[in-house]
């Protein structure tokens, strides 16, 4: 049984350059997180550093130490996304500085609500100064909405205040909610390296899910499949890593280049990369400028940074402190999920200016000033899983599988199948035999369109009984899936709007009433066919003889079942076909084989008739070709003498 209270957490440092983040992490954990040669040489942090901290009360912490330098905010962001709490470090001798503000802004945008402020380097300042600086720091925190963070004085040089910092951190991390270990794996990769004997190893905070050796995972973007060879948490081999733990995963059969920082390790078939993301944006109160429509930005999510533009959907600009709905159009796809927090930095100079929440991770292209798009996004933002499921399904012109719909709606697979069951039960969507879904509304609009097509064709071809299924399907769109088309036509026939004969569909009832003029033409053609017996005039001959469009009349007779189309040029009356079949029946009672000559002699047919007629009889199953001759076909089997 999972206890509600989590026993592990991720802590991220924050603060201006040189304020003592790395020194404090060293004091607390014994680990020097500046591991790069260049970091040692320059005395500053450049990239993320990692350490492990056991807090009083038993919480096991992964610590992410970030660089303070203005130029490395990009790296700070890669570590900050996904922390449970911040350790904001402010040097007592300097107080609040630009990256103190920027880092706090970023963590605020990312929704980090827990934290401790360490006032470092107290060994370097006088008591009076310390009081002053403590006051001004508290004022600043209050103004920024973080007034409840404890401010703890500490010296990493003397060690004074160490226990107070640990106690404050334990307090800040108490009663942390469980992260969803039961959901599909999601891990933003912040580091990838090769370990002799293990191959490629990636690290990151496991946002959700559980990773065990042997699991199959996918790297996105890229879609590369891989298998987990080995799992480590805080340097120890584990049978599993759980959501919320800093995790190192050894991956089988994958080069390091395939999993750079910014990629994601995902459960198979869960999230997919997409370039258009609907979001709610919030612009920082002390952003230097307003956010403009189509402004170029850096989009930070997880450990990734992607360039893109902001399409504002509710106005030309968002002023500092304001918010609004927008679409982010990225130059390369991102792997986002509904509800994810992200940060935007201006393109140049690169500075955190805004952030927000993902509403729809894989959105259609939105246009400005489109009321409907806004409505849809608002529904996505607030609607129930069912509403969102239906809205996403409605966006897919030919429907789709529950998994696809769920993905577009930003629902987890379990949520999607639950929503599917509900909408099918409610009748607002229909499940087709191939498993795909369509909304009732889509089905109705397709029915209307099918009706229009059928009526229009009947109107322009008054002698045709109806329209072939193939023609209707191609008129409705070549891409219409067969299962959807079959369901649609079956429903139309069942509710009586359409009649069906063989492969032909007719709008309305079976009976067709012809105008007297057309009826007269049809009768003339029928008489000519009957009079011609088994060697009637061809269509061309009839046309010359009668002087009107005889093909329409011939088709009409065929649809009615009074004539049979042998070739597009040759039609026989039904009586004539019956006569031929009757003759065949009698013939095969006494013969095994039928030659062309037999037919010619018995029925007086020239080659012009016997060849196409025999081919027609083959197709219909009355005869079957056997070398140069015919034998009884499947429909006459049992008639023939053995
Ligand atoms: N006297 C004194 N010096 C300190 C204290 N904390 C840090 N320092 C010194 O301040 C300098 C910078 O400390 P770091 O811990 O590297 O600062 P940082 O915040 O990690 O810097 P970046 O990672 O580059 O942003 C180092 O020379 C430390 O030895 C402290 O509490 N007292
Ligand atoms: Mg540092």
XYZ file of C-alpha atoms and ligand atoms in Angstrom:
675
model
C 0.000 0.000 0.000
C 1.340 3.411 -0.965
C 1.473 5.829 1.915
C -0.053 9.189 1.051
C 3.073 10.947 2.216
C 6.057 10.729 -0.028
C 9.404 9.637 1.394
C 11.462 11.112 -1.397
C 11.560 14.470 -3.148
C 13.486 16.651 -5.574
C 15.052 19.844 -4.330
C 16.399 22.481 -6.695
C 18.778 25.301 -5.812
C 18.191 28.803 -7.176
C 19.885 32.155 -6.903
C 22.339 34.694 -8.259
C 25.851 33.771 -9.358
C 28.422 33.320 -6.592
C 25.829 33.512 -3.812
C 26.958 30.155 -2.469
C 24.566 27.517 -3.887
C 27.236 24.947 -4.615
C 29.031 25.621 -1.320
C 25.761 25.145 0.571
C 24.952 21.891 -1.225
C 28.445 20.736 -0.300
C 27.886 21.678 3.324
C 24.552 19.844 3.414
C 25.460 16.734 1.444
C 29.238 16.451 1.337
C 29.071 16.370 -2.463
C 30.879 18.872 -4.680
C 28.457 19.298 -7.577
C 30.886 21.347 -9.684
C 32.329 18.373 -11.491
C 33.406 19.966 -14.811
C 37.030 21.025 -15.265
C 35.907 24.425 -16.494
C 33.715 24.873 -13.409
C 36.697 24.207 -11.173
C 38.926 26.544 -13.160
C 36.448 29.435 -13.258
C 34.983 28.895 -9.812
C 31.431 29.051 -11.139
C 28.797 26.462 -11.966
C 28.025 26.000 -15.645
C 25.805 22.963 -15.866
C 23.512 21.102 -13.520
C 25.030 19.249 -10.566
C 23.458 16.442 -8.605
C 23.654 15.268 -5.016
C 21.754 13.175 -2.548
C 20.438 14.465 0.767
C 18.802 12.559 3.615
C 16.682 14.971 5.611
C 15.749 14.640 9.260
C 12.404 12.830 9.437
C 13.508 10.390 6.754
C 12.857 12.182 3.462
C 15.388 11.145 0.828
C 16.120 14.055 -1.513
C 17.597 14.328 -4.947
C 19.308 17.730 -5.096
C 19.691 19.578 -8.392
C 22.283 22.348 -8.111
C 21.838 24.955 -10.824
C 24.236 27.606 -12.163
C 23.496 31.211 -11.319
C 25.246 32.857 -14.254
C 22.890 34.795 -16.499
C 24.225 32.963 -19.554
C 23.329 29.553 -18.147
C 19.674 30.166 -17.267
C 18.950 27.660 -20.012
C 20.672 24.980 -17.944
C 18.958 26.178 -14.796
C 15.610 25.710 -16.554
C 16.471 22.154 -17.545
C 16.949 21.340 -13.865
C 14.151 23.453 -12.424
C 11.324 21.857 -14.376
C 10.074 19.088 -12.134
C 11.447 20.031 -8.718
C 9.236 19.699 -5.646
C 10.823 22.535 -3.704
C 13.423 25.270 -4.088
C 16.396 26.160 -1.985
C 16.705 29.844 -2.868
C 20.183 31.031 -1.988
C 20.804 34.729 -1.307
C 24.207 35.980 -0.156
C 23.879 38.165 2.908
C 26.492 40.594 1.625
C 24.678 41.304 -1.641
C 21.008 40.657 -1.062
C 18.499 40.201 -3.901
C 20.184 40.371 -7.331
C 18.962 39.961 -10.955
C 19.163 36.149 -11.121
C 17.620 35.878 -7.654
C 14.595 37.493 -9.267
C 14.760 35.603 -12.537
C 15.129 32.214 -10.849
C 12.259 32.919 -8.470
C 10.133 34.096 -11.403
C 10.899 30.882 -13.256
C 10.078 28.648 -10.299
C 6.901 30.642 -9.777
C 5.889 30.127 -13.418
C 6.642 26.423 -13.016
C 4.265 26.285 -10.083
C 6.807 25.433 -7.377
C 5.094 26.383 -4.117
C 7.452 24.967 -1.508
C 10.820 26.248 -0.477
C 13.385 27.622 1.917
C 15.508 30.751 1.562
C 19.105 30.348 2.723
C 20.790 33.625 3.593
C 24.412 32.599 3.036
C 27.828 34.063 3.812
C 26.672 35.356 7.213
C 30.293 35.013 8.359
C 31.118 37.912 6.035
C 28.668 40.505 7.374
C 28.004 42.414 10.599
C 25.034 41.555 12.780
C 23.306 44.857 11.979
C 23.687 44.426 8.266
C 22.337 40.882 8.529
C 19.184 42.214 10.192
C 18.712 44.821 7.492
C 19.235 42.368 4.678
C 16.925 39.796 6.304
C 14.187 42.417 6.461
C 14.567 43.457 2.839
C 14.636 39.820 1.673
C 11.412 39.143 3.594
C 9.789 42.186 2.041
C 10.790 41.044 -1.395
C 9.444 37.528 -0.803
C 6.205 38.929 0.560
C 5.722 41.107 -2.498
C 6.331 38.131 -4.758
C 3.831 35.949 -2.909
C 6.386 33.757 -1.168
C 6.043 35.341 2.279
C 5.632 31.936 3.921
C 9.126 30.723 3.005
C 11.412 30.553 6.045
C 14.564 32.681 5.754
C 17.462 30.827 7.374
C 20.907 32.398 7.964
C 23.836 30.076 7.265
C 27.589 30.042 6.651
C 29.019 27.386 4.425
C 32.440 28.387 5.689
C 31.827 27.869 9.415
C 28.891 25.481 9.134
C 26.724 27.715 11.313
C 23.020 27.342 10.504
C 23.426 23.945 8.782
C 20.960 22.117 11.031
C 18.467 24.972 10.804
C 18.543 24.735 6.991
C 18.019 20.966 7.135
C 15.123 21.350 9.558
C 13.523 24.050 7.414
C 13.836 21.846 4.311
C 12.271 18.899 6.137
C 9.387 21.183 7.093
C 8.956 22.488 3.546
C 8.881 18.965 2.114
C 6.524 17.465 4.687
C 3.160 16.211 3.439
C 4.198 16.124 -0.174
C 1.557 14.479 -2.337
C 2.343 11.243 -4.124
C 3.346 11.529 -7.759
C 1.501 9.178 -10.100
C 3.636 6.006 -10.156
C 0.795 4.064 -11.781
C 0.748 6.222 -14.910
C 2.843 5.708 -18.032
C 6.534 6.511 -17.696
C 7.619 10.076 -18.351
C 11.184 11.181 -17.730
C 12.782 14.333 -19.178
C 16.389 13.472 -19.971
C 18.784 16.038 -18.501
C 22.015 14.114 -19.011
C 23.246 11.266 -21.184
C 26.630 9.565 -21.016
C 28.297 6.271 -21.745
C 29.363 3.959 -18.942
C 31.800 1.190 -19.706
C 29.929 -2.096 -19.463
C 26.477 -0.484 -19.370
C 26.346 1.514 -22.563
C 24.184 4.620 -22.712
C 22.924 5.944 -19.389
C 20.445 8.806 -19.056
C 19.416 10.685 -15.954
C 16.409 12.762 -15.040
C 13.591 13.139 -12.566
C 10.946 10.487 -13.120
C 7.865 12.715 -13.483
C 5.444 9.842 -13.479
C 5.376 6.062 -13.768
C 7.675 3.329 -12.533
C 10.797 2.076 -14.328
C 12.065 -1.490 -13.899
C 14.873 -3.379 -15.616
C 13.502 -5.065 -18.753
C 10.846 -2.392 -19.420
C 10.355 -1.307 -23.004
C 10.441 2.469 -23.424
C 10.470 4.949 -26.283
C 12.634 8.034 -26.773
C 10.753 11.033 -28.175
C 11.221 12.989 -30.364
C 12.592 10.298 -32.612
C 10.417 7.354 -31.667
C 13.461 5.167 -30.965
C 12.513 2.058 -28.990
C 14.748 0.846 -26.214
C 14.877 -1.531 -23.268
C 15.899 -0.750 -19.698
C 19.003 -2.669 -18.688
C 19.474 -1.227 -15.288
C 17.968 1.334 -12.902
C 19.771 3.407 -10.289
C 18.511 5.862 -7.705
C 21.133 7.886 -5.823
C 23.905 5.637 -7.058
C 22.307 2.354 -5.990
C 20.875 -0.383 -8.194
C 17.124 -0.627 -7.781
C 14.447 -3.148 -8.652
C 12.381 -0.129 -9.622
C 12.448 3.660 -9.695
C 9.262 5.417 -8.676
C 7.681 8.682 -9.757
C 9.401 11.617 -8.111
C 12.843 10.044 -7.837
C 15.995 11.199 -9.559
C 16.773 8.241 -11.726
C 19.636 6.933 -13.836
C 18.585 4.447 -16.495
C 20.939 2.278 -18.565
C 19.408 1.730 -21.989
C 20.043 -1.154 -24.353
C 20.986 -0.750 -27.966
C 20.812 2.998 -28.243
C 23.627 5.452 -28.953
C 24.146 8.420 -26.675
C 23.328 10.815 -29.537
C 19.784 9.454 -29.715
C 18.958 10.699 -26.198
C 20.366 14.216 -25.790
C 19.147 16.567 -23.058
C 15.651 17.673 -23.926
C 14.413 14.291 -25.147
C 11.989 12.194 -23.128
C 11.885 8.612 -22.001
C 8.269 7.520 -22.347
C 6.039 4.516 -21.933
C 5.264 3.043 -25.375
C 2.513 4.796 -27.322
C 1.753 7.532 -24.824
C 2.807 11.054 -25.776
C 3.891 12.108 -29.235
C 5.879 15.123 -30.388
C 3.828 17.991 -31.788
C 4.589 21.502 -32.988
C 1.372 23.342 -32.218
C 0.383 23.649 -28.605
C -2.580 25.519 -27.146
C -1.688 27.213 -23.898
C -2.745 29.690 -21.258
C 0.013 32.275 -20.896
C 0.942 34.475 -18.006
C 3.390 37.328 -18.564
C 5.650 38.194 -15.634
C 4.709 41.322 -13.759
C 8.195 42.746 -14.173
C 8.734 41.613 -17.726
C 10.551 44.472 -19.489
C 8.025 44.637 -22.334
C 4.618 43.408 -23.343
C 4.398 40.057 -25.149
C 3.514 40.699 -28.795
C 1.599 38.595 -31.301
C 3.965 36.394 -33.316
C 6.911 37.227 -31.051
C 9.766 34.768 -31.367
C 10.459 32.974 -28.099
C 12.340 30.139 -26.457
C 9.947 27.513 -25.171
C 11.207 25.550 -22.165
C 9.467 22.359 -21.090
C 11.079 19.587 -19.110
C 14.738 19.726 -20.019
C 14.075 20.976 -23.567
C 14.473 24.398 -25.145
C 12.742 24.895 -28.502
C 12.406 28.040 -30.601
C 8.984 29.110 -31.727
C 6.442 31.893 -32.091
C 3.536 32.916 -29.929
C 0.220 33.280 -31.712
C -1.908 35.355 -29.362
C -5.566 34.407 -29.675
C -7.135 37.091 -27.515
C -5.619 40.383 -28.619
C -2.519 41.975 -30.102
C -0.447 41.834 -26.922
C -0.317 40.721 -23.322
C 0.937 43.385 -20.941
C 3.257 42.577 -18.023
C 1.183 40.879 -15.333
C -1.529 39.926 -17.842
C -2.609 36.587 -19.233
C -4.398 35.089 -22.202
C -4.930 32.116 -24.490
C -2.329 31.481 -27.174
C -0.930 28.920 -29.490
C 2.784 28.195 -29.455
C 4.062 27.243 -32.918
C 7.400 25.515 -32.537
C 10.221 25.159 -35.025
C 10.764 21.614 -33.773
C 8.223 19.381 -32.084
C 7.906 19.211 -28.306
C 6.642 16.391 -26.142
C 4.004 18.093 -24.024
C 1.113 16.832 -21.974
C -2.025 18.561 -20.791
C -1.400 20.561 -17.636
C 2.370 20.796 -18.119
C 3.992 24.009 -16.931
C 6.461 25.728 -19.216
C 8.522 28.919 -19.381
C 9.025 31.339 -22.265
C 12.164 33.367 -22.652
C 12.577 36.226 -25.088
C 14.716 35.311 -28.079
C 17.321 37.999 -27.580
C 18.335 38.918 -25.005
C 17.338 35.560 -23.570
C 15.307 36.387 -20.478
C 12.368 34.707 -18.761
C 9.293 36.749 -19.697
C 6.285 34.465 -19.392
C 5.092 30.983 -18.719
C 1.959 28.990 -18.546
C 0.069 25.759 -18.734
C -0.435 23.422 -21.666
C -4.112 23.084 -22.570
C -3.912 21.005 -25.729
C -0.547 19.400 -26.459
C -1.223 18.536 -30.102
C -3.565 21.204 -31.403
C -4.855 22.052 -34.860
C -3.595 25.316 -36.342
C -5.508 28.162 -34.719
C -6.371 31.415 -36.398
C -6.698 34.682 -34.618
C -10.099 36.238 -34.209
C -11.744 32.859 -34.574
C -14.427 32.723 -31.899
C -14.910 29.016 -32.363
C -11.266 28.213 -31.745
C -11.358 30.184 -28.497
C -14.510 28.386 -27.429
C -12.888 25.060 -28.126
C -9.773 25.913 -26.180
C -11.808 27.138 -23.231
C -13.736 23.888 -23.294
C -10.485 21.960 -23.388
C -9.284 23.990 -20.461
C -12.302 23.463 -18.267
C -14.324 20.634 -19.738
C -14.811 17.137 -18.394
C -12.868 14.247 -19.885
C -15.965 13.329 -21.902
C -16.416 16.827 -23.292
C -12.781 16.935 -24.265
C -12.945 13.476 -25.776
C -15.959 14.441 -27.887
C -14.416 17.758 -28.906
C -11.212 16.012 -30.035
C -13.193 13.325 -31.861
C -15.219 16.037 -33.574
C -11.987 17.502 -34.929
C -11.160 14.248 -36.740
C -13.140 14.256 -39.999
C -13.396 10.482 -40.254
C -13.243 9.619 -36.583
C -10.480 7.600 -34.999
C -9.513 5.098 -32.332
C -10.020 5.850 -28.667
C -6.232 5.941 -28.247
C -5.817 8.554 -30.987
C -8.704 10.639 -29.704
C -7.358 10.440 -26.176
C -4.003 11.658 -27.340
C -5.511 14.654 -29.104
C -7.635 15.423 -26.056
C -4.609 15.134 -23.803
C -6.150 12.277 -21.814
C -4.241 9.385 -20.256
C -5.076 6.003 -21.868
C -7.199 4.925 -18.883
C -9.117 8.243 -18.919
C -9.605 7.916 -22.670
C -11.132 4.448 -22.529
C -13.387 5.535 -19.688
C -14.524 8.575 -21.674
C -15.042 6.343 -24.725
C -17.331 3.979 -22.813
C -19.384 6.918 -21.532
C -19.864 8.700 -24.844
C -20.794 5.440 -26.585
C -23.294 4.629 -23.846
C -24.748 8.128 -24.034
C -25.041 7.776 -27.812
C -23.093 10.961 -28.523
C -20.535 8.801 -30.329
C -20.793 5.527 -32.216
C -18.313 2.672 -32.192
C -17.800 1.107 -35.644
C -17.018 -2.571 -36.259
C -13.353 -1.718 -36.861
C -13.165 -0.242 -33.367
C -13.011 3.383 -34.499
C -15.351 6.032 -33.192
C -17.326 8.838 -34.783
C -19.545 11.403 -33.165
C -23.292 11.199 -33.698
C -23.023 14.692 -35.164
C -20.430 13.608 -37.761
C -22.596 10.659 -38.707
C -25.605 12.925 -39.148
C -23.697 15.361 -41.309
C -22.359 12.520 -43.451
C -25.917 11.176 -43.804
C -27.100 14.570 -44.941
C -24.307 14.743 -47.462
C -25.029 11.219 -48.717
C -28.679 12.206 -49.132
C -27.737 15.271 -51.131
C -25.434 13.279 -53.404
C -28.020 10.547 -54.029
C -30.799 13.025 -54.741
C -28.655 15.111 -57.025
C -27.568 12.085 -59.060
C -31.119 10.815 -59.266
C -32.252 14.189 -60.456
C -29.654 14.390 -63.231
C -30.139 10.736 -64.228
C -33.902 10.246 -63.956
C -33.797 6.845 -65.643
C -31.310 5.369 -63.244
C -32.861 3.532 -60.367
C -30.095 4.692 -58.063
C -26.381 5.181 -57.514
C -23.744 2.521 -57.081
C -22.109 2.310 -53.672
C -18.715 2.909 -55.252
C -19.844 6.150 -56.833
C -21.441 7.399 -53.631
C -18.326 6.577 -51.630
C -16.043 8.419 -54.009
C -18.399 11.435 -53.958
C -18.232 11.478 -50.150
C -14.439 11.526 -50.207
C -11.900 8.968 -51.282
C -10.453 8.751 -47.774
C -13.723 7.807 -46.114
C -12.948 4.566 -44.236
C -14.897 1.508 -45.416
C -16.235 0.706 -41.936
C -17.651 4.208 -41.622
C -19.202 4.112 -45.088
C -20.777 0.700 -44.464
C -22.194 1.842 -41.154
C -23.548 5.000 -42.733
C -25.318 3.267 -45.632
C -26.649 0.457 -43.436
C -28.129 3.067 -41.083
C -29.709 4.946 -44.007
C -31.287 1.735 -45.328
C -32.476 0.674 -41.876
C -34.209 3.944 -41.142
C -35.863 3.872 -44.569
C -34.294 6.976 -46.023
C -32.531 4.862 -48.646
C -33.488 1.702 -50.563
C -30.930 -0.816 -51.675
C -30.852 -3.350 -54.481
C -27.658 -5.297 -54.844
C -24.940 -2.719 -55.046
C -27.190 0.166 -55.880
C -28.610 2.721 -53.476
C -31.659 4.850 -54.128
C -32.826 7.840 -52.126
C -36.397 7.230 -51.016
C -38.625 4.221 -51.727
C -37.986 1.402 -54.161
C -40.548 2.470 -56.712
C -39.648 5.042 -59.265
C -42.286 6.888 -61.224
C -41.188 8.071 -64.633
C -42.629 10.935 -66.570
C -44.911 9.655 -69.409
C -42.347 10.776 -71.938
C -39.485 8.844 -70.339
C -41.739 5.843 -69.755
C -42.557 5.786 -73.467
C -38.874 5.717 -74.363
C -38.152 2.906 -71.931
C -41.038 0.884 -73.351
C -39.742 1.330 -76.907
C -36.292 0.098 -75.972
C -37.767 -2.860 -74.045
C -39.859 -3.833 -77.089
C -36.821 -3.700 -79.368
C -34.826 -5.914 -76.990
C -37.622 -8.452 -76.701
C -38.135 -8.526 -80.435
C -34.423 -9.107 -80.958
C -34.500 -12.273 -78.854
C -31.038 -13.689 -78.204
C -29.537 -11.508 -80.927
C -30.942 -8.055 -80.175
C -29.669 -4.822 -81.699
C -26.621 -3.364 -79.962
C -26.823 -0.054 -78.117
C -25.322 1.744 -81.083
C -27.806 0.190 -83.474
C -30.691 1.068 -81.177
C -29.426 4.604 -80.890
C -29.439 5.036 -84.669
C -32.812 3.395 -84.983
C -34.596 5.295 -82.187
C -32.753 8.620 -82.184
C -32.715 9.282 -78.434
C -30.313 8.442 -75.600
C -30.982 4.719 -75.378
C -28.189 4.012 -72.855
C -30.168 5.653 -70.063
C -33.160 3.530 -70.917
C -31.035 0.369 -71.089
C -29.517 1.107 -67.681
C -32.980 1.734 -66.337
C -34.208 -1.624 -67.605
C -31.151 -3.259 -66.087
C -31.716 -1.648 -62.698
C -35.360 -2.732 -62.843
C -34.234 -6.286 -63.587
C -35.940 -6.420 -66.990
C -32.681 -6.491 -68.920
C -29.175 -7.835 -68.386
C -26.048 -5.951 -69.296
C -23.747 -8.360 -71.176
C -21.277 -5.679 -72.252
C -21.656 -1.888 -72.257
C -22.827 -2.315 -75.874
C -24.949 -5.415 -75.552
C -28.072 -5.832 -73.452
C -30.389 -8.850 -73.437
C -33.970 -8.926 -72.208
C -34.470 -11.012 -69.088
C -36.651 -13.403 -71.106
C -33.813 -14.021 -73.531
C -31.362 -14.752 -70.742
C -33.874 -17.165 -69.195
C -34.217 -18.838 -72.558
C -30.444 -19.313 -72.894
C -30.081 -20.613 -69.327
C -33.009 -23.006 -69.868
C -31.391 -24.292 -73.017
C -28.042 -24.763 -71.154
C -29.775 -26.739 -68.444
C -31.225 -29.138 -70.953
C -27.972 -29.298 -72.918
C -25.849 -30.299 -69.909
C -28.265 -33.080 -69.068
C -26.973 -34.857 -72.150
C -23.521 -33.388 -72.679
C -20.450 -32.726 -70.625
C -18.919 -30.131 -72.899
C -20.266 -27.154 -74.752
C -18.514 -25.584 -77.694
C -19.025 -22.186 -79.227
C -20.419 -23.907 -82.280
C -23.094 -25.722 -80.207
C -24.418 -22.412 -79.009
C -24.306 -20.841 -82.437
C -26.186 -23.693 -84.043
C -28.793 -24.185 -81.359
C -29.606 -20.527 -80.781
C -28.627 -18.976 -84.052
C -26.020 -16.695 -82.589
C -23.170 -15.302 -84.621
C -19.708 -14.864 -83.028
C -20.628 -11.241 -82.396
C -23.135 -12.563 -79.814
C -21.819 -15.951 -78.744
C -18.432 -14.710 -77.521
C -19.647 -11.968 -75.146
C -22.663 -14.014 -74.068
C -20.528 -17.017 -73.109
C -18.158 -14.767 -71.198
C -21.132 -13.289 -69.392
C -22.425 -16.790 -68.599
C -18.962 -17.685 -67.227
C -18.993 -14.611 -64.993
C -22.463 -15.433 -63.726
C -21.482 -19.017 -62.908
C -23.747 -20.742 -65.446
C -20.778 -22.056 -67.422
C -17.134 -22.571 -66.736
C -14.280 -22.433 -69.169
C -12.278 -25.676 -69.559
C -9.662 -25.259 -72.250
C -11.418 -24.655 -75.565
C -14.820 -25.693 -74.322
C -17.294 -24.918 -71.523
C -18.570 -27.222 -68.815
C -21.491 -26.680 -66.450
C -20.775 -23.806 -64.042
C -21.400 -23.841 -60.305
C -24.993 -22.779 -60.763
C -25.686 -25.725 -63.049
C -23.672 -28.319 -61.181
C -25.670 -31.456 -60.529
C -27.492 -30.926 -63.771
C -24.734 -32.430 -65.852
C -24.656 -36.210 -66.379
C -21.575 -37.640 -64.764
N 32.920 33.200 3.455
C 32.013 32.486 2.810
N 32.234 32.206 1.536
C 31.307 31.497 0.895
C 30.144 31.028 1.510
N 29.409 30.368 0.601
C 30.123 30.396 -0.539
N 31.247 31.075 -0.377
C 32.228 31.330 -1.423
O 31.628 32.073 -2.464
C 32.134 31.661 -3.715
C 31.000 31.202 -4.607
O 30.339 30.101 -4.043
P 29.589 29.009 -4.901
O 28.998 28.051 -3.952
O 30.435 28.496 -5.974
O 28.475 29.947 -5.511
P 27.333 29.475 -6.477
O 26.082 30.156 -6.045
O 27.266 28.014 -6.585
O 27.785 30.097 -7.856
P 27.268 29.690 -9.316
O 26.952 28.249 -9.266
O 28.352 30.023 -10.254
O 26.052 30.515 -9.544
C 33.122 30.567 -3.420
O 34.397 31.093 -3.412
C 32.745 30.083 -2.054
O 33.804 29.552 -1.330
C 29.954 31.343 2.873
O 28.940 30.992 3.509
N 30.938 32.085 3.481
Mg 27.374 26.784 -8.167
